[in-house]
mmCIF file of C-alpha atoms in Angstrom:
data_model
loop_
_atom_site.group_PDB
_atom_site.id
_atom_site.type_symbol
_atom_site.label_atom_id
_atom_site.label_comp_id
_atom_site.label_asym_id
_atom_site.label_seq_id
_atom_site.Cartn_x
_atom_site.Cartn_y
_atom_site.Cartn_z
ATOM 1 C CA UNK A 1 -9.928 21.608 -3.943
ATOM 2 C CA UNK A 2 -12.870 20.331 -2.107
ATOM 3 C CA UNK A 3 -12.608 19.279 1.807
ATOM 4 C CA UNK A 4 -11.640 15.388 1.079
ATOM 5 C CA UNK A 5 -10.494 15.388 -1.978
ATOM 6 C CA UNK A 6 -7.223 14.298 -2.434
ATOM 7 C CA UNK A 7 -4.982 15.093 -5.589
ATOM 8 C CA UNK A 8 -3.625 12.579 -8.103
ATOM 9 C CA UNK A 9 -0.294 13.551 -7.187
ATOM 10 C CA UNK A 10 -0.509 12.809 -4.045
ATOM 11 C CA UNK A 11 -1.737 9.245 -4.479
ATOM 12 C CA UNK A 12 1.951 8.906 -6.554
ATOM 13 C CA UNK A 13 3.739 10.187 -3.580
ATOM 14 C CA UNK A 14 4.209 7.114 -1.645
ATOM 15 C CA UNK A 15 7.541 6.946 -0.072
ATOM 16 C CA UNK A 16 9.807 3.486 -0.599
ATOM 17 C CA UNK A 17 9.298 2.844 3.165
ATOM 18 C CA UNK A 18 5.513 3.564 3.040
ATOM 19 C CA UNK A 19 5.531 0.766 0.054
ATOM 20 C CA UNK A 20 7.394 -1.393 2.133
ATOM 21 C CA UNK A 21 4.583 -1.233 4.635
ATOM 22 C CA UNK A 22 2.120 -1.406 2.668
ATOM 23 C CA UNK A 23 3.428 -5.170 1.178
ATOM 24 C CA UNK A 24 3.467 -6.039 4.730
ATOM 25 C CA UNK A 25 0.030 -4.792 5.620
ATOM 26 C CA UNK A 26 -0.916 -7.296 2.582
ATOM 27 C CA UNK A 27 0.650 -9.992 3.984
ATOM 28 C CA UNK A 28 -1.644 -9.383 6.977
ATOM 29 C CA UNK A 29 1.018 -8.025 9.586
ATOM 30 C CA UNK A 30 -0.433 -6.191 12.468
ATOM 31 C CA UNK A 31 1.531 -2.362 12.801
ATOM 32 C CA UNK A 32 3.760 -3.998 15.766
ATOM 33 C CA UNK A 33 4.521 -6.758 13.939
ATOM 34 C CA UNK A 34 5.790 -4.847 10.978
ATOM 35 C CA UNK A 35 7.505 -2.614 13.563
ATOM 36 C CA UNK A 36 9.531 -5.701 14.547
ATOM 37 C CA UNK A 37 10.393 -7.108 11.095
ATOM 38 C CA UNK A 38 11.522 -3.430 10.020
ATOM 39 C CA UNK A 39 13.376 -2.990 13.232
ATOM 40 C CA UNK A 40 11.570 0.473 13.766
ATOM 41 C CA UNK A 41 8.983 1.748 16.596
ATOM 42 C CA UNK A 42 5.426 0.563 16.551
ATOM 43 C CA UNK A 43 4.488 4.485 17.020
ATOM 44 C CA UNK A 44 6.555 5.030 13.514
ATOM 45 C CA UNK A 45 4.491 2.158 11.606
ATOM 46 C CA UNK A 46 1.668 4.034 12.922
ATOM 47 C CA UNK A 47 2.730 7.343 11.700
ATOM 48 C CA UNK A 48 3.822 5.896 8.293
ATOM 49 C CA UNK A 49 0.196 4.232 7.906
ATOM 50 C CA UNK A 50 -1.614 7.299 8.920
ATOM 51 C CA UNK A 51 0.182 9.302 6.174
ATOM 52 C CA UNK A 52 -0.752 6.817 3.534
ATOM 53 C CA UNK A 53 -4.327 6.965 4.977
ATOM 54 C CA UNK A 54 -4.388 10.931 3.870
ATOM 55 C CA UNK A 55 -2.247 10.392 1.072
ATOM 56 C CA UNK A 56 -4.468 7.902 -0.281
ATOM 57 C CA UNK A 57 -7.825 8.968 0.884
ATOM 58 C CA UNK A 58 -8.203 5.489 2.785
ATOM 59 C CA UNK A 59 -10.486 5.422 6.018
ATOM 60 C CA UNK A 60 -9.040 1.762 7.126
ATOM 61 C CA UNK A 61 -6.274 -0.973 6.030
ATOM 62 C CA UNK A 62 -8.596 -2.736 3.736
ATOM 63 C CA UNK A 63 -9.266 0.459 1.670
ATOM 64 C CA UNK A 64 -5.791 1.258 1.660
ATOM 65 C CA UNK A 65 -4.891 -2.534 -0.018
ATOM 66 C CA UNK A 66 -7.915 -1.990 -2.568
ATOM 67 C CA UNK A 67 -6.094 1.354 -3.458
ATOM 68 C CA UNK A 68 -2.712 -0.176 -3.807
ATOM 69 C CA UNK A 69 -4.134 -2.956 -5.899
ATOM 70 C CA UNK A 70 -6.204 -0.530 -7.912
ATOM 71 C CA UNK A 71 -3.006 1.748 -8.649
ATOM 72 C CA UNK A 72 -0.766 -1.446 -9.551
ATOM 73 C CA UNK A 73 1.312 -0.853 -6.001
ATOM 74 C CA UNK A 74 0.779 -4.160 -5.101
ATOM 75 C CA UNK A 75 -0.081 -7.404 -6.735
ATOM 76 C CA UNK A 76 -1.477 -10.421 -4.603
ATOM 77 C CA UNK A 77 -1.258 -14.015 -5.629
ATOM 78 C CA UNK A 78 -0.580 -13.169 -9.688
ATOM 79 C CA UNK A 79 -3.652 -10.721 -9.804
ATOM 80 C CA UNK A 80 -3.726 -7.388 -10.676
ATOM 81 C CA UNK A 81 -0.295 -6.903 -11.518
ATOM 82 C CA UNK A 82 1.435 -4.314 -13.354
ATOM 83 C CA UNK A 83 2.550 -6.442 -16.511
ATOM 84 C CA UNK A 84 1.270 -9.347 -17.873
ATOM 85 C CA UNK A 85 3.546 -12.165 -19.502
ATOM 86 C CA UNK A 86 4.186 -11.862 -22.917
ATOM 87 C CA UNK A 87 2.290 -15.101 -23.853
ATOM 88 C CA UNK A 88 -1.034 -14.161 -22.170
ATOM 89 C CA UNK A 89 -1.218 -10.628 -23.955
ATOM 90 C CA UNK A 90 -0.460 -11.922 -27.630
ATOM 91 C CA UNK A 91 -2.765 -14.456 -27.349
ATOM 92 C CA UNK A 92 -5.758 -11.998 -27.759
#
């Protein structure tokens, strides 16, 4: 594997806690606010976010959220959701 290349398997190996943190990042919370909400230390949140950057190949929070949306990990305002209601998909 080339330097900087992340395998597809690594992309799907986000823990439940990491997924919880991505959702809170998507809600606009800072690492400190996430720590307070989850009653964990800010350093723990920092470590989770750093690990997610590595796993996803993201360089910042915006790139991480873009990755999460592209891979169906988060849904924002009804867009880019994993499943569509039956009535929408049957109209086409």
